[in-house]
XYZ file of C-alpha atoms in Angstrom:
711
model
C -19.546 29.939 -14.557
C -21.896 33.000 -14.663
C -24.312 34.113 -17.215
C -26.142 37.409 -17.601
C -29.858 37.194 -18.704
C -30.369 40.014 -20.848
C -34.337 39.859 -20.576
C -34.654 40.023 -16.988
C -31.338 41.768 -16.180
C -31.103 38.813 -13.405
C -27.652 37.539 -12.848
C -28.398 33.381 -12.872
C -25.842 30.191 -12.268
C -25.714 28.569 -15.357
C -23.314 26.272 -17.319
C -20.526 27.710 -18.925
C -20.333 27.997 -22.506
C -16.707 28.650 -22.554
C -14.378 25.670 -23.563
C -12.872 23.816 -20.611
C -9.376 24.327 -21.610
C -9.744 27.924 -21.725
C -11.433 28.077 -18.236
C -8.687 25.961 -16.875
C -5.966 28.095 -18.105
C -7.646 31.359 -17.048
C -7.907 30.007 -13.409
C -4.259 28.900 -13.464
C -3.434 32.547 -14.366
C -5.569 33.802 -11.883
C -4.274 31.398 -9.095
C -0.485 32.221 -10.203
C -1.323 35.876 -10.251
C -2.577 35.697 -6.721
C 0.619 33.824 -5.429
C 2.555 36.685 -7.201
C 0.598 39.517 -5.623
C 1.018 37.770 -1.962
C 4.708 37.460 -2.618
C 4.879 41.043 -3.276
C 3.083 41.804 -0.174
C 5.560 39.724 1.722
C 8.643 40.718 -0.331
C 10.555 42.183 2.944
C 9.864 38.828 4.563
C 10.842 36.884 1.582
C 14.064 39.000 1.252
C 15.046 38.621 4.641
C 14.271 34.772 4.712
C 16.626 34.577 1.593
C 19.251 36.717 3.353
C 18.919 34.423 6.562
C 19.536 31.265 4.378
C 22.419 32.532 2.620
C 23.975 33.970 5.704
C 23.185 30.584 7.315
C 24.845 28.806 4.552
C 28.110 30.629 4.650
C 28.305 30.344 8.572
C 28.017 26.743 8.122
C 30.598 26.264 5.602
C 32.920 28.511 7.635
C 32.360 26.668 10.592
C 32.301 22.976 9.131
C 35.081 20.726 9.691
C 37.406 19.866 6.458
C 36.793 16.337 5.026
C 39.202 14.357 2.787
C 37.845 11.709 0.679
C 40.149 8.646 -0.797
C 38.875 6.139 -3.765
C 39.526 2.894 -4.333
C 38.328 1.185 -7.404
C 37.618 -2.559 -8.092
C 36.155 -4.477 -10.774
C 33.294 -7.162 -10.288
C 33.577 -9.831 -13.007
C 30.715 -12.273 -13.742
C 31.344 -15.829 -11.909
C 32.585 -18.324 -14.263
C 31.970 -22.102 -14.733
C 33.668 -24.443 -12.378
C 36.583 -25.750 -14.164
C 36.463 -29.475 -12.487
C 33.265 -29.719 -14.485
C 31.256 -30.748 -11.427
C 28.120 -28.825 -10.445
C 28.772 -25.806 -8.307
C 27.241 -25.941 -4.816
C 25.016 -22.956 -5.660
C 23.260 -22.244 -8.709
C 25.336 -19.260 -9.483
C 24.847 -19.150 -13.514
C 21.092 -18.370 -13.437
C 21.669 -14.979 -11.888
C 21.596 -12.052 -14.452
C 24.889 -9.846 -14.345
C 22.612 -6.667 -13.063
C 20.953 -8.884 -10.360
C 24.651 -9.822 -9.334
C 25.886 -6.460 -9.286
C 23.013 -4.936 -7.287
C 23.831 -7.847 -4.979
C 27.499 -6.571 -4.523
C 26.379 -2.777 -3.938
C 24.443 -3.630 -1.032
C 26.878 -5.828 0.535
C 29.516 -3.369 -0.046
C 27.524 -0.905 2.238
C 26.188 -3.732 4.453
C 26.889 -4.109 8.351
C 28.775 -7.122 7.565
C 31.454 -5.639 5.809
C 31.829 -2.741 8.689
C 32.246 -5.399 11.250
C 35.055 -7.087 8.908
C 36.688 -3.669 8.548
C 36.522 -2.960 12.185
C 38.061 -6.565 13.302
C 40.589 -6.019 10.525
C 41.762 -2.855 11.307
C 41.476 -3.146 14.867
C 39.713 0.030 14.918
C 38.189 -0.123 18.287
C 41.974 0.535 19.374
C 43.096 2.854 16.619
C 43.848 6.296 18.140
C 44.102 7.933 14.634
C 41.016 6.524 13.432
C 39.011 7.507 16.851
C 40.364 10.936 16.782
C 39.277 11.635 13.327
C 35.817 10.691 14.492
C 36.004 12.106 18.067
C 35.276 8.972 19.258
C 36.312 7.496 22.821
C 37.161 11.132 23.956
C 35.398 10.646 27.590
C 34.933 6.827 27.747
C 35.911 3.822 25.705
C 34.469 3.752 22.332
C 31.495 1.441 21.427
C 31.412 -0.812 18.381
C 28.095 0.134 17.372
C 29.542 3.858 17.222
C 32.313 2.824 15.194
C 30.394 0.777 12.844
C 27.848 3.918 12.422
C 30.869 6.118 11.899
C 32.167 3.784 8.825
C 28.585 3.464 7.438
C 27.921 7.182 7.468
C 31.172 8.122 5.549
C 31.516 5.152 3.055
C 29.949 5.848 -0.530
C 29.868 3.276 -3.161
C 29.629 4.596 -6.434
C 28.828 2.274 -9.458
C 30.365 3.611 -13.066
C 28.015 3.289 -15.348
C 27.612 0.750 -18.208
C 31.059 -1.227 -16.556
C 31.373 -3.421 -13.686
C 33.568 -0.969 -11.785
C 32.776 0.071 -8.754
C 34.430 3.050 -6.770
C 34.854 2.702 -2.912
C 34.999 6.362 -1.209
C 35.639 6.887 2.335
C 35.577 10.465 3.956
C 36.810 11.793 7.274
C 38.765 14.767 8.629
C 42.155 12.672 8.275
C 43.545 12.247 4.861
C 45.721 9.034 6.030
C 42.391 7.598 7.982
C 40.416 7.853 4.516
C 43.230 6.375 2.678
C 43.486 3.445 5.148
C 39.778 2.772 5.542
C 39.260 2.768 1.878
C 42.041 0.472 0.948
C 41.135 -1.702 3.854
C 37.433 -1.747 2.927
C 38.331 -2.869 -0.671
C 40.798 -5.740 0.226
C 38.068 -7.262 3.047
C 35.661 -7.071 0.547
C 37.586 -9.114 -1.919
C 38.764 -11.577 0.740
C 35.179 -12.042 1.995
C 34.328 -12.565 -1.783
C 36.800 -15.267 -2.062
C 36.014 -16.802 1.318
C 32.217 -17.037 0.180
C 32.899 -18.786 -3.169
C 35.866 -21.149 -2.354
C 35.266 -21.557 1.420
C 32.294 -23.098 0.704
C 33.284 -26.170 -0.217
C 35.309 -27.112 2.963
C 32.147 -25.784 4.800
C 29.983 -28.145 2.679
C 32.315 -31.159 2.998
C 32.443 -30.719 6.776
C 28.770 -30.285 6.899
C 28.589 -33.620 4.699
C 30.755 -35.440 6.925
C 28.723 -34.696 9.668
C 25.582 -35.709 8.145
C 27.077 -38.984 6.932
C 28.004 -39.679 10.345
C 24.705 -39.114 11.511
C 23.131 -41.012 8.826
C 25.255 -43.850 9.148
C 24.099 -44.390 13.010
C 20.668 -44.057 11.827
C 21.356 -46.631 9.325
C 22.565 -49.226 11.686
C 19.698 -48.336 14.352
C 17.221 -48.875 11.630
C 18.686 -52.326 10.718
C 19.196 -53.298 14.112
C 15.164 -52.402 14.624
C 14.386 -54.338 11.556
C 16.336 -57.576 12.930
C 15.032 -57.548 16.202
C 11.225 -57.274 15.216
C 11.889 -60.148 12.937
C 13.460 -62.051 15.449
C 10.926 -61.083 18.096
C 8.085 -62.238 15.948
C 9.849 -65.338 14.550
C 9.788 -63.987 10.795
C 12.333 -65.893 8.805
C 12.748 -64.171 5.703
C 13.641 -66.665 2.775
C 13.863 -64.010 0.030
C 12.567 -60.384 -0.673
C 10.557 -60.012 -4.065
C 11.165 -56.177 -4.912
C 10.173 -54.028 -7.770
C 11.845 -51.978 -10.192
C 12.287 -48.837 -8.004
C 13.761 -51.178 -5.212
C 11.005 -50.802 -2.682
C 10.051 -54.113 -1.390
C 6.499 -55.048 -2.607
C 6.461 -58.599 -0.760
C 8.479 -60.902 1.413
C 8.583 -64.690 1.426
C 9.371 -66.190 4.879
C 9.547 -69.658 6.230
C 5.940 -70.032 7.343
C 4.752 -68.887 4.160
C 6.760 -71.732 2.383
C 5.857 -74.280 5.082
C 1.706 -73.532 3.987
C 2.694 -73.695 0.411
C 4.033 -77.448 0.766
C 1.212 -78.524 3.208
C -1.437 -77.205 0.975
C 0.229 -79.133 -2.204
C 0.353 -82.219 0.118
C -3.304 -81.661 1.171
C -4.298 -81.381 -2.315
C -2.779 -84.810 -3.149
C -4.149 -86.475 -0.128
C -7.737 -85.436 -1.251
C -6.782 -86.706 -4.758
C -5.839 -90.129 -3.184
C -8.706 -90.224 -0.965
C -11.004 -89.926 -3.530
C -9.030 -92.554 -5.676
C -9.300 -94.877 -2.677
C -13.092 -94.583 -2.328
C -13.678 -95.062 -6.015
C -11.620 -98.101 -5.943
C -13.565 -99.327 -2.985
C -16.598 -99.013 -4.846
C -15.425 -100.011 -8.394
C -13.073 -102.345 -7.407
C -10.685 -100.794 -10.337
C -7.438 -99.985 -9.416
C -4.553 -97.738 -11.143
C -2.304 -99.734 -12.902
C 0.599 -99.248 -10.657
C -1.363 -100.407 -7.638
C -0.186 -103.783 -5.940
C -3.645 -105.029 -5.366
C -4.241 -105.411 -8.918
C -1.833 -108.863 -8.402
C -3.923 -109.868 -5.645
C -7.217 -109.213 -7.681
C -5.457 -111.221 -10.814
C -4.841 -114.129 -8.247
C -8.700 -113.875 -6.978
C -9.976 -114.205 -10.829
C -7.571 -117.058 -11.434
C -8.856 -118.733 -8.360
C -12.387 -118.192 -8.915
C -11.861 -119.642 -12.327
C -10.159 -122.572 -11.205
C -12.987 -123.004 -8.534
C -15.561 -122.739 -11.043
C -13.868 -125.811 -12.886
C -13.974 -127.874 -9.987
C -17.485 -127.303 -8.959
C -18.420 -128.329 -12.503
C -16.474 -131.576 -12.515
C -16.903 -132.538 -8.567
C -19.409 -132.335 -5.738
C -19.291 -130.056 -2.820
C -17.304 -132.440 -0.670
C -14.331 -132.799 -2.869
C -11.087 -131.774 -0.926
C -9.838 -129.771 -3.557
C -13.022 -128.029 -4.273
C -13.204 -126.791 -0.612
C -9.536 -126.088 -0.361
C -10.239 -123.614 -3.493
C -13.470 -122.285 -1.785
C -11.495 -121.567 0.959
C -8.555 -120.140 -1.152
C -11.050 -117.900 -3.220
C -12.633 -116.523 0.198
C -9.121 -115.699 1.591
C -8.250 -113.784 -1.600
C -11.509 -111.870 -1.581
C -11.372 -111.173 2.169
C -7.619 -109.628 1.493
C -8.668 -107.647 -1.395
C -11.791 -106.139 0.401
C -9.799 -105.540 3.371
C -6.797 -103.843 1.712
C -9.078 -101.523 -0.309
C -10.974 -100.503 3.015
C -7.911 -99.986 4.969
C -6.358 -97.735 2.117
C -9.257 -95.577 1.846
C -9.256 -95.448 5.967
C -5.369 -94.215 5.669
C -5.973 -91.873 2.880
C -9.120 -90.321 5.200
C -6.925 -89.960 8.257
C -3.938 -88.461 6.181
C -6.239 -86.129 4.675
C -7.634 -84.996 7.890
C -4.381 -84.601 9.521
C -3.075 -82.414 6.964
C -6.005 -80.131 6.854
C -5.498 -79.759 10.322
C -2.125 -78.886 9.885
C -2.710 -76.495 7.040
C -5.253 -74.565 9.081
C -2.528 -74.027 12.070
C -0.059 -73.032 9.319
C -2.755 -70.719 7.966
C -3.703 -69.133 11.365
C 0.354 -68.470 11.933
C 0.627 -67.016 8.449
C -2.181 -64.796 8.769
C -0.705 -63.438 12.215
C 2.528 -62.783 10.034
C 0.633 -60.859 7.825
C -0.140 -58.189 10.146
C 3.203 -58.304 11.522
C 4.535 -57.866 7.945
C 3.325 -54.389 7.549
C 5.333 -53.186 10.449
C 8.209 -55.238 9.267
C 7.600 -53.840 5.775
C 7.634 -49.970 7.297
C 11.129 -50.651 9.041
C 12.374 -52.516 5.796
C 11.599 -49.170 3.897
C 13.316 -47.050 6.437
C 16.402 -49.034 6.337
C 16.274 -48.667 2.641
C 15.592 -45.053 2.675
C 18.464 -44.309 5.331
C 21.158 -46.529 2.921
C 19.803 -44.492 -0.256
C 20.606 -41.200 1.346
C 23.753 -42.176 3.208
C 24.992 -43.518 -0.515
C 23.821 -40.314 -2.028
C 25.569 -38.029 0.640
C 28.707 -40.048 0.427
C 28.737 -39.728 -3.447
C 28.373 -35.828 -2.946
C 31.081 -35.749 -0.359
C 33.236 -37.485 -3.047
C 32.422 -34.973 -5.849
C 33.341 -32.058 -3.147
C 36.676 -33.510 -2.407
C 37.357 -33.601 -6.030
C 36.398 -30.010 -7.152
C 39.170 -27.393 -6.532
C 39.476 -23.631 -5.697
C 39.639 -21.222 -9.051
C 40.325 -17.480 -9.052
C 38.586 -14.735 -7.391
C 36.294 -12.624 -9.668
C 36.639 -9.387 -7.884
C 39.910 -7.316 -8.330
C 41.405 -4.334 -7.118
C 42.231 -2.147 -9.975
C 43.279 1.377 -8.257
C 44.145 1.533 -4.625
C 43.581 4.553 -2.700
C 45.765 7.547 -2.721
C 46.497 10.113 -0.120
C 44.309 12.811 -0.836
C 45.836 16.507 -1.150
C 43.178 18.913 -0.617
C 39.518 18.634 1.099
C 36.581 18.023 -0.818
C 34.205 19.304 1.694
C 32.963 21.808 2.817
C 32.301 23.311 -0.537
C 31.292 27.489 -0.193
C 29.599 27.221 -3.912
C 27.609 24.067 -3.343
C 26.571 25.382 0.533
C 25.529 28.621 -0.952
C 23.631 27.180 -3.695
C 21.903 24.674 -1.414
C 20.923 27.604 1.249
C 19.587 29.803 -1.937
C 17.592 26.832 -2.978
C 16.447 25.697 0.550
C 15.693 29.778 1.003
C 13.650 29.998 -2.122
C 11.566 27.024 -1.402
C 10.721 28.379 2.235
C 9.629 31.404 0.764
C 7.432 29.616 -1.635
C 6.215 27.333 1.087
C 5.590 30.771 2.795
C 3.380 32.409 0.168
C 1.460 28.885 -0.493
C 0.383 28.739 3.015
C -0.795 32.284 3.077
C -2.729 31.912 -0.080
C -4.369 28.438 1.459
C -4.965 29.686 4.707
C -6.712 32.921 3.805
C -10.526 32.479 3.655
C -11.137 36.097 2.833
C -11.798 37.652 -0.359
C -8.220 38.792 -1.009
C -8.638 38.536 -4.943
C -11.908 40.465 -6.397
C -11.459 37.466 -8.765
C -12.438 34.938 -5.909
C -16.224 36.513 -5.818
C -16.411 35.450 -9.587
C -14.540 31.987 -9.038
C -15.833 30.469 -5.561
C -19.154 33.175 -5.423
C -20.499 32.786 -9.092
C -20.985 36.577 -8.972
C -19.770 39.150 -11.266
C -17.806 42.268 -9.649
C -20.050 45.239 -10.499
C -17.892 47.575 -8.797
C -14.446 47.686 -6.814
C -14.359 50.478 -4.001
C -11.103 51.764 -2.700
C -10.521 52.389 0.651
C -10.209 55.861 1.854
C -8.926 57.526 5.087
C -11.048 60.429 5.928
C -14.248 61.170 8.070
C -15.757 63.422 5.270
C -17.087 60.611 2.945
C -19.972 62.683 1.459
C -17.353 65.151 0.515
C -15.232 62.080 -1.195
C -18.503 61.618 -3.106
C -19.470 64.793 -4.045
C -15.957 65.745 -5.208
C -15.778 64.528 -8.928
C -11.966 63.931 -9.077
C -11.725 61.913 -5.822
C -10.787 58.001 -6.641
C -14.103 57.138 -4.464
C -15.999 59.221 -6.791
C -14.553 57.573 -9.913
C -15.095 54.418 -8.373
C -18.903 54.722 -8.206
C -19.068 56.301 -11.355
C -17.525 52.925 -12.731
C -20.001 50.956 -10.861
C -23.107 53.114 -12.173
C -21.844 52.539 -15.365
C -21.667 48.703 -15.062
C -25.264 48.839 -13.881
C -26.395 50.270 -16.728
C -25.271 47.267 -18.550
C -27.688 44.807 -16.670
C -30.467 44.891 -18.237
C -31.367 46.110 -22.145
C -33.287 49.000 -20.650
C -30.511 49.950 -18.358
C -30.096 49.635 -14.516
C -32.963 48.063 -12.729
C -35.332 50.653 -11.608
C -35.338 49.173 -7.799
C -32.021 48.072 -6.482
C -31.419 46.950 -2.875
C -28.035 46.690 -1.268
C -27.211 44.471 1.268
C -24.031 42.756 3.073
C -23.063 39.705 5.077
C -22.734 41.870 8.447
C -22.739 45.436 9.298
C -19.949 47.994 8.189
C -18.990 46.414 4.878
C -19.693 49.917 3.397
C -23.197 49.052 1.702
C -24.814 51.999 3.200
C -22.092 54.293 1.696
C -22.561 52.735 -1.468
C -26.126 53.293 -1.383
C -25.592 57.230 -0.778
C -22.931 57.192 -3.503
C -25.213 55.299 -6.221
C -28.117 57.411 -5.109
C -26.091 60.404 -5.702
C -24.753 59.118 -9.010
C -27.910 58.658 -10.623
C -29.226 61.786 -9.582
C -26.094 63.535 -11.237
C -27.362 61.822 -14.637
C -30.833 64.052 -14.115
C -32.616 60.811 -12.912
C -35.137 61.404 -10.028
C -33.812 59.188 -7.312
C -35.283 57.876 -4.322
C -32.803 56.594 -1.224
C -34.889 54.465 1.252
C -33.137 53.231 4.512
C -34.647 49.805 5.130
C -32.346 48.869 8.079
C -35.176 48.672 10.792
C -32.593 47.599 13.492
C -29.457 49.369 13.408
C -29.310 52.131 10.917
C -27.200 55.426 10.913
C -27.471 56.429 7.621
C -29.497 59.537 8.993
C -26.600 60.415 10.849
C -23.984 59.973 7.891
C -26.255 62.211 5.880
C -26.456 64.828 8.662
C -30.062 64.888 9.389
C -29.476 64.761 13.012
C -32.464 66.447 14.841
C -34.788 66.448 11.943
C -37.936 64.833 12.902
C -38.802 62.273 10.280
C -41.373 59.705 10.282
C -39.588 57.467 7.902
C -40.287 53.851 6.679
C -41.407 52.692 9.593
C -44.336 55.132 9.670
C -44.947 54.036 5.919
C -45.190 50.402 6.847
C -47.500 50.775 9.984
C -49.672 53.579 8.924
C -51.461 54.868 5.800
C -48.748 57.532 5.272
C -47.737 58.482 1.820
C -44.191 58.638 0.552
C -44.386 62.630 0.142
C -44.881 63.118 3.726
C -42.153 60.957 4.877
C -39.371 62.022 2.271
C -36.736 64.552 2.614
C -34.423 65.971 -0.031
C -30.741 65.946 0.218
C -29.444 69.273 -1.519
C -25.879 68.388 -1.386
C -26.271 65.060 -3.227
C -29.621 65.848 -5.209
C -31.702 62.887 -4.427
C -34.687 62.182 -2.060
C -34.447 60.191 1.067
C -36.973 58.231 3.617
C -34.878 57.453 6.747
C -35.854 54.753 8.935
C -37.683 56.787 11.546
C -38.114 54.976 14.868
C -36.884 51.241 15.358
C -40.039 49.225 15.388
C -40.318 46.250 17.567
C -41.217 43.811 14.672
C -39.472 44.785 11.666
C -39.800 41.499 9.825
C -43.415 41.487 10.247
C -43.535 45.162 8.748
C -41.359 44.145 5.734
C -43.418 40.760 5.411
C -46.514 42.842 5.026
C -48.018 43.767 1.656
C -47.607 47.328 2.626
C -43.900 47.028 1.440
C -44.930 46.248 -2.047
C -47.328 49.100 -2.224
C -44.600 51.462 -1.220
C -42.172 50.295 -4.013
C -44.510 50.348 -6.478
C -46.042 53.910 -5.566
C -42.162 55.009 -5.642
C -41.842 53.749 -9.290
C -44.504 55.538 -10.219
C -43.023 58.930 -8.928
C -38.971 58.053 -9.139
C -36.705 57.039 -12.454
C -34.248 55.131 -9.689
C -35.000 53.551 -6.093
C -32.133 52.797 -3.898
C -32.947 50.577 -1.093
C -30.266 50.289 1.882
C -31.229 46.656 3.328
C -30.226 45.219 6.310
C -27.503 42.936 6.668
C -28.114 39.263 5.960
C -26.404 37.106 8.428
C -28.844 35.665 11.229
C -31.571 38.171 9.989
C -34.769 37.791 7.703
C -35.204 41.812 6.875
C -33.164 41.514 3.691
C -34.956 38.773 2.579
C -38.216 40.073 3.057
C -37.158 43.353 1.317
C -35.466 41.525 -1.660
C -38.955 40.266 -2.715
C -40.264 44.112 -3.548
C -37.349 45.230 -5.448
C -36.122 44.308 -8.908
C -32.653 43.109 -7.678
C -29.867 43.033 -4.933
C -26.400 43.916 -5.061
C -24.284 42.326 -2.709
C -21.569 44.374 -0.617
C -18.582 42.694 0.495
C -15.782 44.035 2.362
C -12.190 43.254 1.056
C -10.096 40.753 3.299
C -12.907 40.576 6.122
C -15.422 38.129 5.732
C -14.789 34.415 5.304
C -15.964 33.243 2.188
C -17.826 30.377 3.888
C -20.093 33.036 5.391
C -20.634 34.992 2.578
C -21.825 31.669 0.532
C -24.298 30.934 3.508
C -25.676 34.512 3.198
C -25.905 34.497 -0.555
C -27.421 31.136 -0.189
C -30.221 32.149 1.771
C -30.744 35.215 -0.551
C -30.960 33.055 -3.371
C -33.158 30.674 -2.146
C -35.862 33.234 -1.297
C -36.094 34.012 -4.994
C -34.227 37.101 -5.182
C -32.315 38.291 -8.260
C -28.759 38.902 -7.503
C -27.038 41.078 -10.163
C -23.640 40.946 -8.705
C -21.421 42.058 -5.897
C -19.555 45.163 -4.717
C -15.917 44.873 -3.280
C -15.531 47.671 -0.552
C -12.569 48.657 1.158
C -10.036 47.905 -1.289
C -6.426 48.553 -0.251
C -3.031 48.402 -2.166
C -2.973 44.429 -1.856
C -6.426 44.603 -3.808
C -5.065 47.441 -6.260
C -2.312 44.923 -7.162
C -4.901 42.652 -8.944
C -5.673 45.374 -11.304
C -8.508 47.157 -9.373
C -6.521 50.322 -8.469
C -7.571 53.929 -9.796
C -4.231 55.569 -9.414
C -5.464 58.415 -7.182
C -4.353 57.205 -4.129
C -6.003 55.276 -1.504
C -8.912 56.329 0.753
C -12.210 55.372 1.535
C -11.064 54.920 5.191
C -13.949 56.288 6.396
C -11.626 53.825 8.541
C -11.470 52.696 11.876
C -12.839 56.135 13.066
C -15.267 56.490 10.263
C -16.689 53.070 10.453
C -18.280 54.138 13.574
C -19.929 56.889 12.054
C -20.640 54.961 8.295
C -24.013 53.633 7.629
C -24.339 50.052 8.060
């Protein structure tokens, strides 16, 4: 947004104090206004577009083939529970009613249904159907073409808040529409019945096939288990199973032998230890038969002791008893030694056998892993086989129920065509034409990058519009300015009045006019402003500062007059009085360019320019400077430093806003004070925005005048 600085008179960019809502509404209003104005400019094109659209809609209606539509109605109910109290094959109860209905809608319009209808109605050979859609005229119809014709003309219309569905089919033949509609409904009902209750038969066949395959797999796995056990001499005595039925361990014959031998070995070790202890201590167990021999030895030793006490060593009975005692002792010691040796041999042989059986058992432990894998595979196959067999029996027990989709109303033969509708087609043509017109206006506004709305200057360039100068069509521009009642004169009077409000003391004393490129009307505006201020009684000086391509002297009809001009003032010590001429017709003094110097930028950048402006301020009430265009030149930038402010001239609907922005940024970056913009050569389009003056349109120093107008 823009703000005016009352103290300095300079127009500066500052944050807006206007509420955001108001600002947005104003922008919307201006944009809408621009669209309306563009529509007014294009009104003949828009009217032609609407007329063409209506005529096109009428022609299409007259040339369109009459279409007949037939409709049938079906009811889709939620699937009920299975009456056999057995679990259904699919978990249908979890599907909500809305999802189920949406599924049926999609199925009704699917390729699956088109194929069923084509096949059921033999439509590939139905001449009436083929003629209705102009199929098979030159060659045999393709199945794809027939299916596309069905899909393009079928319509599925659900009845809101109900489970009813209307099936509608359109064609150029009433009978074809009726037949296809009824056939579509009947095939959908039949397909649904097959889907629900034909699944049991398919499932039983599938399960029977799976059972046969699993039976063969079970037999094969059992054979592999037996072959493996035979090949590795694994004799299973019993299988210890867990609660879940998986085999945790298997008792084999080798394992049983190892257990028995280990028990015998333990017994042999105990007997050997007992024999060794008996040999050392001479004590035997109570059941040992050697206890009798030992008792006989004790008795014989007792008798020998009595004989030795009564008789001499040579006594025959004594000698006989000594021989008996020796024999008994020898027998007793021999039996103990033999028993110990026998027990040691027995222990050694049992230990060797245990080691052999243990080795065999360890080998079978490794083989038992593979045996367990094969055994689990047999058990798994058996469990699956039994489960499938049970499921097969359940499916055999389940029976068919009623179809949940019913035909409510069959399609009747349509009496009248439903299309084309003249009212509907004309309405569509009108709406389409209006949309096309809106698009045309929108594109024109969006593609327009020039200043077509004076408010664009405020919105996009942040400059106030100080004047809107109409376009005239006359070569006598000076005459238009002098004539007080002309529209051009009124426009410049209004701009001069606006300049008086720029500062608290009125219009800035020294003002420069510049533009983006030549021929935008800044020079004529400079003349008009100088003439306007002089009419107010102010002593006014107009300086032509375009040192490159100025023809302002020709516009003021100063041809042939010898003038030194601004170039002489800048390059010498000449005074303003010697280089100034008075324009009697317009009432102001004028300093022309004089000769065109080779170094205009250097002359304007010197301190001499500021001295000239300061001297002029002492002698004149108002100074107007006609500066050079800004684009690609630095003349106006140097000149702006010597004046109080700048007015920017913008020709209506000529320059791109981007170019104006670039030039304006250059001017602002140099420190110049830009007070506002002047919109020049405003035509009837610009006047539509509220900038007309009601006196007709002129300022056209137009095509021929542009060659003579000052730049």
